[in-house]
Coordinates of C-alpha atoms in Angstrom, one line a residue:
M1 CA 0.0 0.0 0.0
A2 CA 2.1 2.9 -1.2
I3 CA 2.6 5.5 -3.9
E4 CA 5.7 4.4 -5.7
R5 CA 8.6 6.7 -5.9
L6 CA 9.3 8.0 -9.4
K7 CA 12.4 9.2 -11.3
R8 CA 12.4 11.5 -14.3
I9 CA 14.3 9.8 -17.1
S10 CA 15.6 11.4 -20.3
L11 CA 16.8 9.2 -23.2
V12 CA 18.8 10.8 -26.0
G13 CA 19.9 8.9 -29.2
S14 CA 20.3 9.1 -32.9
G15 CA 17.2 10.1 -34.9
H16 CA 17.7 6.9 -37.1
D17 CA 17.0 4.7 -34.0
K18 CA 14.0 6.7 -32.8
A19 CA 11.4 4.2 -34.0
A20 CA 13.2 1.2 -32.6
V21 CA 13.9 2.8 -29.3
L22 CA 10.3 3.9 -28.8
D23 CA 9.0 0.5 -29.8
R24 CA 11.3 -1.1 -27.2
L25 CA 10.2 1.4 -24.5
Q26 CA 6.6 0.7 -25.3
A27 CA 7.3 -3.0 -24.9
L28 CA 8.7 -2.3 -21.4
G29 CA 5.5 -0.5 -20.5
C30 CA 7.0 1.3 -17.5
A31 CA 7.2 5.0 -18.5
H32 CA 4.7 7.8 -18.3
L33 CA 5.8 10.0 -21.1
V34 CA 6.3 13.8 -20.8
P35 CA 5.9 15.8 -24.1
L36 CA 9.0 17.6 -25.1
A37 CA 8.0 18.8 -28.6
P38 CA 6.5 22.3 -28.7
P39 CA 2.7 22.4 -29.2
P40 CA 1.8 22.2 -32.9
E41 CA 0.3 25.3 -34.6
E42 CA -2.6 23.1 -35.7
P43 CA -3.3 20.7 -32.8
E44 CA -5.9 18.8 -34.9
N45 CA -3.2 17.6 -37.1
R46 CA -1.3 15.8 -34.2
P47 CA -1.6 12.0 -34.4
P48 CA -4.5 10.8 -32.2
E49 CA -3.5 9.2 -28.9
H50 CA -5.7 6.1 -29.6
A51 CA -6.9 4.1 -32.5
E52 CA -10.1 6.1 -32.8
D53 CA -10.8 5.1 -36.4
A54 CA -10.6 1.4 -35.6
R55 CA -12.7 1.9 -32.5
K56 CA -15.4 3.8 -34.4
A57 CA -15.4 1.1 -37.2
L58 CA -15.8 -1.8 -34.7
R59 CA -18.6 0.0 -32.8
Y60 CA -20.4 0.8 -36.1
L61 CA -20.3 -2.9 -37.1
L62 CA -21.3 -4.2 -33.7
D63 CA -24.4 -2.0 -33.8
E64 CA -25.6 -3.8 -36.9
P65 CA -28.4 -6.2 -35.7
E66 CA -28.0 -8.6 -38.7
K67 CA -24.4 -10.0 -38.7
R68 CA -22.8 -12.3 -41.2
R69 CA -20.7 -15.4 -40.6
Q70 CA -17.3 -14.4 -39.2
V71 CA -14.1 -14.8 -41.1
H72 CA -11.3 -16.4 -39.1
A73 CA -8.6 -16.8 -41.7
E74 CA -6.1 -13.9 -41.5
D75 CA -4.6 -14.4 -45.0
G76 CA -4.7 -11.1 -46.8
F77 CA -6.5 -9.3 -44.0
D78 CA -5.5 -5.6 -43.9
I79 CA -6.9 -3.9 -40.8
A80 CA -6.2 -0.4 -42.1
A81 CA -7.9 -1.0 -45.4
T82 CA -10.9 -2.7 -43.7
V83 CA -11.3 0.1 -41.2
Q84 CA -11.2 2.7 -44.0
Q85 CA -13.8 0.6 -46.0
V86 CA -16.1 0.5 -42.9
L87 CA -15.8 4.2 -42.3
D88 CA -16.5 5.0 -45.9
N89 CA -19.6 2.9 -45.7
K90 CA -20.6 4.7 -42.6
D91 CA -20.3 8.1 -44.3
R92 CA -22.2 6.9 -47.5
L93 CA -24.9 5.3 -45.4
R94 CA -25.4 8.5 -43.4
A95 CA -25.5 10.5 -46.6
A96 CA -28.0 8.1 -48.2
L97 CA -30.2 8.2 -45.1
D98 CA -30.1 12.0 -45.0
R99 CA -31.0 12.2 -48.7
R100 CA -33.8 9.7 -48.3
D101 CA -35.3 11.6 -45.3
A102 CA -35.0 14.9 -47.1
L103 CA -36.8 13.6 -50.3
A104 CA -39.4 11.9 -48.2
Q105 CA -40.2 15.2 -46.4
R106 CA -40.3 17.0 -49.7
A107 CA -42.7 14.4 -51.2
K108 CA -44.9 14.8 -48.2
D109 CA -45.0 18.6 -48.5
L110 CA -45.7 18.5 -52.3
A111 CA -48.4 15.9 -52.0
E112 CA -50.8 18.5 -50.6
W113 CA -50.1 20.7 -53.7
G114 CA -50.5 17.9 -56.2
D115 CA -48.3 16.8 -59.1
F116 CA -47.4 19.8 -61.2
T117 CA -44.5 21.1 -63.2
L118 CA -43.4 24.7 -63.1
P119 CA -43.7 26.6 -66.4
P120 CA -40.6 27.9 -68.1
A121 CA -39.5 31.4 -67.0
E122 CA -40.3 32.9 -70.4
A123 CA -43.8 31.6 -70.3
L124 CA -44.7 34.0 -67.5
G125 CA -42.9 37.0 -68.9
G126 CA -40.2 37.0 -66.3
R127 CA -42.7 36.4 -63.5
K128 CA -42.6 33.5 -61.0
L129 CA -45.1 31.5 -59.0
W130 CA -45.0 31.9 -55.2
F131 CA -46.9 29.4 -53.0
Y132 CA -48.7 30.0 -49.7
R133 CA -50.9 28.0 -47.3
L134 CA -53.4 30.5 -46.1
P135 CA -55.7 29.6 -43.2
L136 CA -59.4 30.1 -44.1
R137 CA -59.9 32.7 -41.4
H138 CA -57.4 35.0 -43.3
L139 CA -59.1 34.8 -46.7
A140 CA -60.2 38.4 -46.3
V141 CA -56.7 39.7 -46.7
L142 CA -56.8 38.6 -50.4
S143 CA -59.1 41.5 -51.2
E144 CA -56.2 43.9 -50.3
L145 CA -53.5 41.9 -52.2
E146 CA -52.5 43.8 -55.3
L147 CA -50.6 41.0 -57.0
P148 CA -52.3 38.4 -59.2
W149 CA -53.3 35.3 -57.2
E150 CA -55.2 32.1 -57.5
I151 CA -56.5 29.5 -55.0
V152 CA -55.7 26.1 -56.6
R153 CA -57.0 24.0 -53.7
R154 CA -58.6 24.2 -50.3
D155 CA -59.5 21.9 -47.5
N156 CA -61.3 22.4 -44.2
R157 CA -58.4 24.3 -42.7
Q158 CA -56.5 26.3 -45.3
A159 CA -56.4 27.5 -48.8
Y160 CA -53.5 26.7 -51.2
L161 CA -52.7 30.0 -52.8
V162 CA -50.4 30.8 -55.8
V163 CA -49.3 34.4 -56.2
V164 CA -47.7 35.6 -59.5
A165 CA -44.9 38.2 -59.1
A166 CA -41.5 39.0 -60.6
E167 CA -39.9 39.1 -57.1
E168 CA -40.9 37.4 -53.8
P169 CA -43.8 39.3 -52.2
P170 CA -43.0 41.4 -49.1
R171 CA -43.2 39.4 -45.9
D172 CA -46.1 41.6 -44.7
A173 CA -48.1 41.0 -47.9
L174 CA -49.6 37.9 -46.4
P175 CA -49.9 36.8 -42.7
V176 CA -48.2 33.4 -43.4
P177 CA -44.7 32.6 -44.6
R178 CA -44.0 31.3 -48.2
D179 CA -44.1 27.6 -48.9
H180 CA -40.8 26.3 -50.5
T181 CA -42.0 23.7 -53.0
G182 CA -38.8 23.6 -55.0
A183 CA -38.3 23.2 -58.7
L184 CA -39.1 19.5 -59.0
S185 CA -42.5 18.0 -59.5
L186 CA -44.0 15.5 -57.1
S187 CA -43.5 12.6 -59.6
E188 CA -39.8 13.6 -60.1
V189 CA -39.3 13.8 -56.3
E190 CA -41.0 10.4 -55.9
R191 CA -38.7 8.9 -58.6
Q192 CA -35.6 10.3 -56.8
L193 CA -37.0 9.0 -53.5
E194 CA -37.3 5.5 -54.9
A195 CA -33.7 5.7 -56.2
A196 CA -32.6 6.9 -52.7
E197 CA -34.4 4.0 -51.0
L198 CA -32.5 1.6 -53.3
A199 CA -29.2 3.3 -52.6
L200 CA -29.9 3.2 -48.9
E201 CA -30.6 -0.6 -49.1
D202 CA -27.3 -1.1 -51.0
R203 CA -25.4 0.7 -48.3
Q204 CA -27.2 -1.3 -45.6
A205 CA -26.4 -4.5 -47.4
E206 CA -22.8 -3.5 -47.7
R207 CA -22.7 -2.8 -43.9
R208 CA -24.1 -6.2 -43.2
A209 CA -21.5 -7.8 -45.4
L210 CA -18.8 -5.9 -43.6
T211 CA -19.8 -7.4 -40.3
R212 CA -18.0 -10.6 -41.2
W213 CA -14.8 -8.8 -40.3
I214 CA -15.8 -8.1 -36.7
Y215 CA -13.8 -11.0 -35.3
L216 CA -10.6 -10.1 -37.1
L217 CA -11.0 -6.4 -36.3
T218 CA -11.4 -7.3 -32.6
K219 CA -8.4 -9.5 -32.7
H220 CA -6.2 -6.9 -34.4
F221 CA -7.6 -3.9 -32.5
A222 CA -4.8 -4.1 -29.9
R223 CA -2.2 -3.9 -32.6
A224 CA -3.9 -0.9 -34.1
E225 CA -4.1 0.7 -30.7
D226 CA -0.4 0.1 -30.2
Q227 CA 0.5 1.7 -33.5
A228 CA -1.7 4.7 -32.7
V229 CA 0.0 5.2 -29.3
L230 CA 3.4 4.8 -30.8
R231 CA 2.7 7.4 -33.5
H232 CA 1.4 9.8 -30.8
A233 CA 4.6 9.2 -28.8
E234 CA 6.8 9.9 -31.8
S235 CA 5.1 13.3 -32.1
Q236 CA 6.0 14.1 -28.5
T237 CA 9.8 13.7 -28.7
L238 CA 12.2 16.5 -29.2
D239 CA 14.1 16.2 -32.5
T240 CA 17.1 18.3 -33.4
D241 CA 20.4 18.0 -35.2
G242 CA 19.9 14.4 -36.1
L243 CA 19.1 13.5 -32.4
F244 CA 15.9 12.7 -30.6
A245 CA 15.1 13.0 -26.9
V246 CA 12.3 11.3 -25.0
Q247 CA 11.4 12.0 -21.4
G248 CA 9.1 10.4 -18.9
W249 CA 8.5 9.3 -15.3
V250 CA 9.5 5.7 -14.3
G251 CA 9.0 3.9 -11.0
V252 CA 12.2 3.3 -9.1
S253 CA 11.7 -0.5 -9.3
Q254 CA 11.7 -0.3 -13.1
L255 CA 14.9 1.8 -13.5
P256 CA 17.1 -1.3 -14.1
A257 CA 15.0 -2.2 -17.2
V258 CA 15.4 1.3 -18.6
E259 CA 19.1 1.3 -17.9
A260 CA 19.5 -2.0 -19.7
L261 CA 17.6 -0.6 -22.7
A262 CA 19.9 2.5 -22.8
R263 CA 23.0 0.2 -22.8
E264 CA 21.6 -2.1 -25.6
Q265 CA 20.6 0.8 -27.8
G266 CA 23.6 3.0 -27.1
L267 CA 21.5 5.8 -25.6
A268 CA 22.4 8.6 -23.2
L269 CA 20.3 8.2 -20.0
L270 CA 19.7 10.9 -17.4
T271 CA 17.8 10.1 -14.2
E272 CA 16.6 12.8 -11.8
D273 CA 14.6 13.0 -8.6
P274 CA 11.4 15.1 -8.8
A275 CA 12.2 18.8 -8.4
P276 CA 10.2 20.9 -5.9
G277 CA 8.1 22.5 -8.6
D278 CA 7.4 19.2 -10.4
A279 CA 4.0 17.4 -10.3
P280 CA 4.7 13.8 -11.1
P281 CA 1.8 11.4 -11.8
T282 CA 0.6 9.1 -9.0
L283 CA 1.5 5.4 -9.4
L284 CA -0.4 3.2 -6.9
T285 CA 1.0 -0.2 -6.0
N286 CA -1.3 -2.6 -4.3
P287 CA -1.5 -6.5 -4.2
E288 CA -3.9 -8.0 -6.5
N289 CA -6.3 -9.2 -3.7
L290 CA -6.7 -5.6 -2.6
G291 CA -6.7 -4.0 -6.1
A292 CA -10.4 -3.2 -5.8
G293 CA -9.5 -0.5 -3.2
E294 CA -7.3 1.1 -5.9
D295 CA -10.2 1.0 -8.3
L296 CA -12.3 2.9 -5.8
V297 CA -9.6 5.5 -5.6
H298 CA -9.5 5.9 -9.4
F299 CA -13.2 6.2 -9.4
Y300 CA -13.3 9.4 -7.3
Q301 CA -10.0 11.3 -6.9
M302 CA -6.4 10.4 -7.4
P303 CA -4.2 11.5 -4.5
A304 CA -1.2 13.7 -5.2
Y305 CA 2.2 12.2 -5.7
D306 CA 3.5 13.3 -2.3
S307 CA 0.3 12.2 -0.5
F308 CA -1.1 8.9 0.9
D309 CA -2.5 5.9 -0.9
P310 CA -6.0 5.4 0.7
S311 CA -6.7 2.1 -1.2
R312 CA -6.7 -0.3 1.7
V313 CA -8.6 2.1 4.0
L314 CA -11.3 2.4 1.3
F315 CA -11.4 -1.4 0.8
F316 CA -12.0 -2.3 4.4
S317 CA -14.0 0.7 5.6
F318 CA -16.3 0.4 2.6
A319 CA -17.0 -3.3 3.3
I320 CA -17.7 -2.5 7.0
F321 CA -20.0 0.5 6.3
F322 CA -21.9 -1.6 3.7
A323 CA -22.4 -4.3 6.2
M324 CA -23.7 -1.9 8.9
I325 CA -26.2 -0.4 6.4
L326 CA -27.4 -3.8 5.1
S327 CA -27.8 -5.2 8.6
D328 CA -29.2 -8.6 7.7
A329 CA -27.5 -12.0 7.5
G330 CA -30.1 -13.4 5.1
Y331 CA -29.6 -10.6 2.6
A332 CA -25.8 -11.1 3.0
A333 CA -26.2 -14.8 2.2
L334 CA -28.1 -14.0 -1.0
L335 CA -25.4 -11.6 -1.9
G336 CA -22.7 -14.3 -1.3
L337 CA -24.7 -16.8 -3.4
G338 CA -24.9 -14.4 -6.3
L339 CA -21.2 -13.9 -6.1
V340 CA -20.6 -17.6 -6.2
L341 CA -22.8 -18.0 -9.3
F342 CA -20.8 -15.3 -11.1
W343 CA -17.4 -16.2 -9.7
R344 CA -16.0 -17.8 -12.8
R345 CA -17.3 -15.2 -15.1
L346 CA -15.8 -12.4 -13.0
G347 CA -12.5 -14.2 -13.0
A348 CA -12.2 -13.6 -16.8
S349 CA -10.6 -10.2 -16.3
T350 CA -8.4 -8.3 -13.9
A351 CA -11.2 -5.9 -13.0
G352 CA -13.6 -8.8 -12.4
R353 CA -11.1 -10.7 -10.1
R354 CA -10.6 -7.5 -8.1
L355 CA -14.4 -7.0 -7.9
R356 CA -15.1 -10.5 -6.6
V357 CA -12.5 -10.1 -3.9
L358 CA -14.2 -6.9 -2.8
G359 CA -17.6 -8.6 -3.1
S360 CA -16.3 -11.5 -0.9
A361 CA -15.2 -9.0 1.8
I362 CA -18.6 -7.2 1.6
A363 CA -20.6 -10.4 1.8
G364 CA -18.5 -11.8 4.7
A365 CA -18.6 -8.5 6.7
S366 CA -22.4 -8.2 6.0
F367 CA -23.0 -11.8 7.1
A368 CA -21.0 -11.4 10.3
W369 CA -22.7 -8.1 11.2
G370 CA -26.1 -9.6 10.4
I371 CA -25.4 -12.4 12.8
A372 CA -24.3 -9.9 15.5
V373 CA -27.5 -7.9 15.2
G374 CA -29.6 -11.0 14.9
S375 CA -31.5 -10.3 11.7
Y376 CA -32.3 -13.1 9.2
F377 CA -34.7 -11.7 6.6
G378 CA -36.1 -9.6 9.4
F379 CA -36.6 -12.6 11.7
S380 CA -34.9 -13.0 15.1
P381 CA -33.2 -16.3 16.0
P382 CA -35.1 -18.6 18.4
P383 CA -34.0 -18.2 22.0
G384 CA -31.4 -20.7 23.1
S385 CA -30.1 -21.4 19.6
L386 CA -26.5 -20.7 18.5
P387 CA -27.5 -17.7 16.4
A388 CA -29.3 -16.3 19.5
Q389 CA -26.1 -16.7 21.5
L390 CA -24.2 -14.8 18.7
H391 CA -26.8 -12.0 18.8
V392 CA -24.8 -9.4 20.7
L393 CA -26.2 -6.2 19.4
D394 CA -29.8 -4.9 19.3
L395 CA -30.7 -2.4 16.5
N396 CA -33.5 -1.1 18.7
D397 CA -31.1 -0.1 21.4
F398 CA -30.9 3.4 20.1
E399 CA -28.3 4.7 22.6
T400 CA -25.9 1.8 22.2
M401 CA -26.1 1.9 18.4
M402 CA -25.7 5.7 18.2
R403 CA -22.6 5.4 20.4
L404 CA -21.2 2.7 18.2
S405 CA -21.9 4.6 15.0
V406 CA -20.4 7.8 16.3
G407 CA -17.5 5.8 17.6
V408 CA -16.9 4.4 14.1
G409 CA -16.9 7.9 12.8
V410 CA -14.4 9.1 15.4
F411 CA -12.1 6.3 14.5
H412 CA -12.4 7.0 10.8
V413 CA -11.7 10.7 11.3
V414 CA -8.8 10.0 13.6
L415 CA -7.3 7.6 11.1
A416 CA -7.7 10.3 8.4
N417 CA -5.8 12.8 10.6
L418 CA -3.1 10.2 11.3
V419 CA -2.6 10.1 7.5
R420 CA -2.2 13.9 7.5
I421 CA 0.3 13.7 10.2
G422 CA 2.3 11.3 8.1
N423 CA 2.2 13.6 5.1
L424 CA 3.3 16.7 7.1
W425 CA 5.9 15.1 9.4
P426 CA 8.4 16.4 10.5
R427 CA 7.1 19.9 9.9
F428 CA 5.6 21.8 12.8
Q429 CA 2.3 21.8 11.0
A430 CA 1.9 18.1 11.7
L431 CA 0.6 19.1 15.2
A432 CA -2.5 20.6 13.6
P433 CA -4.1 17.2 12.6
L434 CA -3.0 15.9 16.0
G435 CA -5.0 18.7 17.5
W436 CA -8.1 17.7 15.5
M437 CA -7.6 14.1 16.6
L438 CA -7.7 15.3 20.3
V439 CA -10.8 17.4 19.5
A440 CA -12.6 14.4 18.0
V441 CA -11.7 12.0 20.8
G442 CA -12.3 14.6 23.5
G443 CA -15.7 15.4 22.1
F444 CA -16.6 11.7 22.0
T445 CA -15.3 11.1 25.5
L446 CA -17.3 14.1 26.8
W447 CA -20.5 12.9 25.2
L448 CA -20.1 9.4 26.7
A449 CA -19.4 10.8 30.1
I450 CA -22.3 13.2 30.1
S451 CA -24.8 10.7 28.6
A452 CA -23.8 7.9 31.1
P453 CA -26.4 6.9 33.7
E454 CA -24.1 8.3 36.3
P455 CA -22.1 11.2 34.8
A456 CA -18.4 10.5 35.1
A457 CA -16.4 13.6 36.3
L458 CA -13.1 12.1 35.2
G459 CA -14.5 11.5 31.7
Q460 CA -15.9 15.0 31.5
T461 CA -12.5 16.5 32.6
A462 CA -10.6 14.4 30.0
G463 CA -13.1 15.4 27.3
Y464 CA -12.9 19.1 28.0
G465 CA -9.1 18.9 28.3
G466 CA -8.7 17.0 25.1
I467 CA -10.9 19.6 23.2
A468 CA -9.0 22.5 24.7
L469 CA -5.5 21.1 24.0
G470 CA -6.6 20.1 20.5
L471 CA -7.9 23.5 19.6
A472 CA -4.7 25.1 21.0
L473 CA -2.6 22.9 18.7
V474 CA -4.8 23.7 15.8
F475 CA -4.5 27.5 16.5
F476 CA -0.7 27.5 16.9
A477 CA 0.3 24.9 14.3
T478 CA -2.0 25.3 11.3
S479 CA -0.2 28.3 9.6
A480 CA 2.9 27.7 7.6
R481 CA 3.8 31.4 7.4
P482 CA 7.4 32.2 8.4
I483 CA 7.8 34.6 11.3
T484 CA 9.6 37.7 10.1
G485 CA 8.1 40.3 12.3
P486 CA 5.0 41.5 14.2
G487 CA 2.9 41.5 11.0
S488 CA 3.6 37.8 10.2
V489 CA 2.8 36.9 13.8
L490 CA -0.6 38.7 13.4
M491 CA -1.2 36.8 10.2
R492 CA -0.4 33.5 11.8
G493 CA -2.9 34.3 14.5
L494 CA -5.6 35.0 11.9
D495 CA -4.7 31.8 10.1
G496 CA -5.2 30.0 13.4
L497 CA -8.6 31.6 14.1
L498 CA -9.7 30.7 10.6
A499 CA -8.7 27.1 11.1
L500 CA -10.7 27.0 14.4
T501 CA -13.9 27.6 12.4
Q502 CA -13.6 24.0 11.2
V503 CA -14.5 22.8 14.7
T504 CA -18.1 22.6 13.6
K505 CA -17.1 20.7 10.5
I506 CA -15.2 17.9 12.5
F507 CA -18.2 17.4 14.8
G508 CA -20.6 17.5 11.8
D509 CA -18.5 15.0 9.9
T510 CA -18.3 12.7 12.9
L511 CA -22.1 12.8 13.5
S512 CA -22.6 12.1 9.8
Y513 CA -21.7 8.4 10.6
L514 CA -25.0 8.2 12.4
R515 CA -26.4 7.3 8.9
L516 CA -24.9 3.8 9.4
F517 CA -27.3 3.2 12.3
A518 CA -30.2 5.0 10.7
L519 CA -30.0 3.1 7.4
G520 CA -29.4 -0.2 9.2
L521 CA -32.4 0.3 11.4
A522 CA -34.5 1.3 8.4
S523 CA -33.6 -1.9 6.6
A524 CA -34.3 -4.1 9.6
S525 CA -37.6 -2.3 10.2
L526 CA -38.8 -2.7 6.6
A527 CA -37.9 -6.4 6.7
L528 CA -39.9 -6.8 9.9
T529 CA -42.8 -4.9 8.5
F530 CA -43.0 -7.1 5.4
N531 CA -42.9 -10.2 7.6
D532 CA -45.8 -8.9 9.7
L533 CA -47.9 -8.0 6.6
A534 CA -47.3 -11.5 5.2
R535 CA -48.4 -13.0 8.5
Q536 CA -51.6 -10.9 8.7
V537 CA -52.5 -11.8 5.1
G538 CA -52.0 -15.5 5.8
E539 CA -54.3 -15.3 8.8
Q540 CA -57.0 -13.3 7.2
V541 CA -57.1 -14.9 3.7
P542 CA -57.3 -18.7 4.1
G543 CA -56.4 -20.9 1.1
L544 CA -55.1 -18.2 -1.3
G545 CA -53.3 -16.5 1.6
L546 CA -50.3 -18.8 1.3
L547 CA -49.7 -17.7 -2.3
L548 CA -50.2 -14.0 -1.3
Q549 CA -47.8 -14.5 1.6
I550 CA -45.1 -15.8 -0.7
L551 CA -45.6 -13.0 -3.3
L552 CA -45.6 -10.4 -0.5
L553 CA -42.4 -11.7 1.0
L554 CA -40.6 -12.0 -2.3
I555 CA -41.6 -8.5 -3.5
G556 CA -41.1 -6.9 -0.1
H557 CA -37.7 -8.4 0.7
G558 CA -36.5 -8.0 -2.9
L559 CA -37.3 -4.3 -2.7
N560 CA -35.8 -3.9 0.7
M561 CA -32.6 -5.7 -0.4
A562 CA -32.3 -3.6 -3.5
L563 CA -32.7 -0.4 -1.3
G564 CA -30.1 -1.8 1.1
L565 CA -27.6 -2.5 -1.7
V566 CA -28.0 1.0 -3.2
S567 CA -27.8 2.6 0.2
G568 CA -24.7 0.5 1.1
V569 CA -22.9 1.6 -2.1
V570 CA -23.9 5.3 -2.1
H571 CA -23.5 6.0 1.6
G572 CA -20.6 3.6 2.2
L573 CA -18.6 5.4 -0.5
R574 CA -19.8 8.8 0.6
L575 CA -18.3 8.5 4.1
N576 CA -15.0 7.6 2.5
Y577 CA -15.0 10.1 -0.3
I578 CA -16.3 13.1 1.6
E579 CA -15.5 12.7 5.4
F580 CA -12.3 10.7 5.1
Y581 CA -10.9 12.4 2.1
N582 CA -11.5 15.9 3.5
W583 CA -9.4 15.2 6.6
A584 CA -6.8 12.8 5.1
L585 CA -5.8 14.2 1.7
S586 CA -4.9 17.7 0.5
G587 CA -4.5 18.3 -3.2
E588 CA -5.4 16.2 -6.2
G589 CA -3.0 14.2 -8.5
Y590 CA -3.4 12.5 -11.8
P591 CA -2.9 8.9 -12.6
F592 CA 0.3 7.3 -14.0
R593 CA -0.5 6.2 -17.5
P594 CA 2.3 3.9 -18.8
F595 CA 3.4 4.0 -22.4
K596 CA 2.9 0.3 -23.2
K597 CA 1.6 -2.2 -25.7
T598 CA -2.1 -2.9 -25.5
E599 CA -1.4 -6.5 -26.6
M600 CA 0.3 -7.1 -23.3
M601 CA -2.8 -6.0 -21.3
E602 CA -5.7 -8.2 -20.2

């Protein structure tokens, strides 16, 4: 569980060897490249970072519902030519579809005017025909129209009016806009529409025929992706005087491989530690079994390079929070059963294997917590049984469950501030998160002492003392301003006062963990309610009542479990991403993206 230390590497070699060196570096897959070339004057002409054309072509063919038999023989297969052929078909199909739709709309508009052909221009003495659809309620305006006009057709709503004029009549001549009928007759438009329909069918048939290459496109997509990434990397190097230079960040553990590459290729290699003004990418290193915690970190916010890797904290705390929200051993057993059914399918990919480990932790924690609170699909275990002996917590004991939930929150916030201490140590400012830890623990101790059946004076004294000492540390240790005179001392004091305003925040964040108890109680109460409803239906509706009971239990518990799963995910992650992140991490980083071959990936 760590953020791997990085080194900035610079490789310089002959321009003739550039392609071979970058290909070898891509095969190593350990460098996050830093662009050295100046930004191009036309950024759109820079090679794309990914094989976008191949991706678009493959997605276009996969969207075709009627696919042809797949070709598996690779003899003569050219991925570049095939991709271009598919994209050309996509463009022609779109053009054919647009033309068909435009002609269909034109035919629909002309159908109301009838099939006619415009007379030649000389037949009207230089005048033209202008077409309008005039609502019947506006017919009276024709008496004021000075231009020649004729109503060629009318229906129960409007009159179809033709006006004769050399130029288009003024817009205020009639209360309606002009109809654009075009120069083609209805029969000619219908003829072109039929031709467009045939052309569209040809393009669609060509697309269906091209679907036979889906298998080979998928198989060779990684190669196309590698080539695109390589071309993009070639555009980022610095080329001058027959030499090239490439720069990037490399994990310390991978430096020997880069050094071996430099020796083999006869390259100059420079390695440097990150400078104070640098912002290296963040490379998280976690064991495969806990990789799901790393995925949770990527999902929300990547910590800065000089910060802390929260992957394991997120992994275990999310599982525990989820369990406390679900609060039912029966639901946890169903969750575990579903995980077993999909176990092999999830194992087909790295992400799936990580997810099933997280799922196992969630199901196990939920089952254990469900046993502890004694809830099995809302039913309590019979007295004297083993499950009854393991029933050590009562969700209806509000005081105990509230103390437990707030205690979990205090522990989580204290852990977050411990992380901050590790990030700030050995600077004097490391005492500020220590102060917040004392405030959180002191406030919790004071609450327990005051709410006890017999208030404990020692606990109250310890609570007040912890809060006072903690606030003093926050006031004096928060500011990082150097002391250069009375003015700087005053500014440090203002910084301390501003930091003290977060006292409401730390208490609010701690109390936010009460949602664990509230949601768990809600889930258990709903399960119990559905059980009572089913029992009442069975008693009041003899015969058919058994079927109604089963349906009510299935629907009720299915809905309750779904709500519990959603609440567990949303609120379990929220307490980590909001409360924990706010106190543990400062600043945001960006992920380490290795320059590597896709064919080596899962």
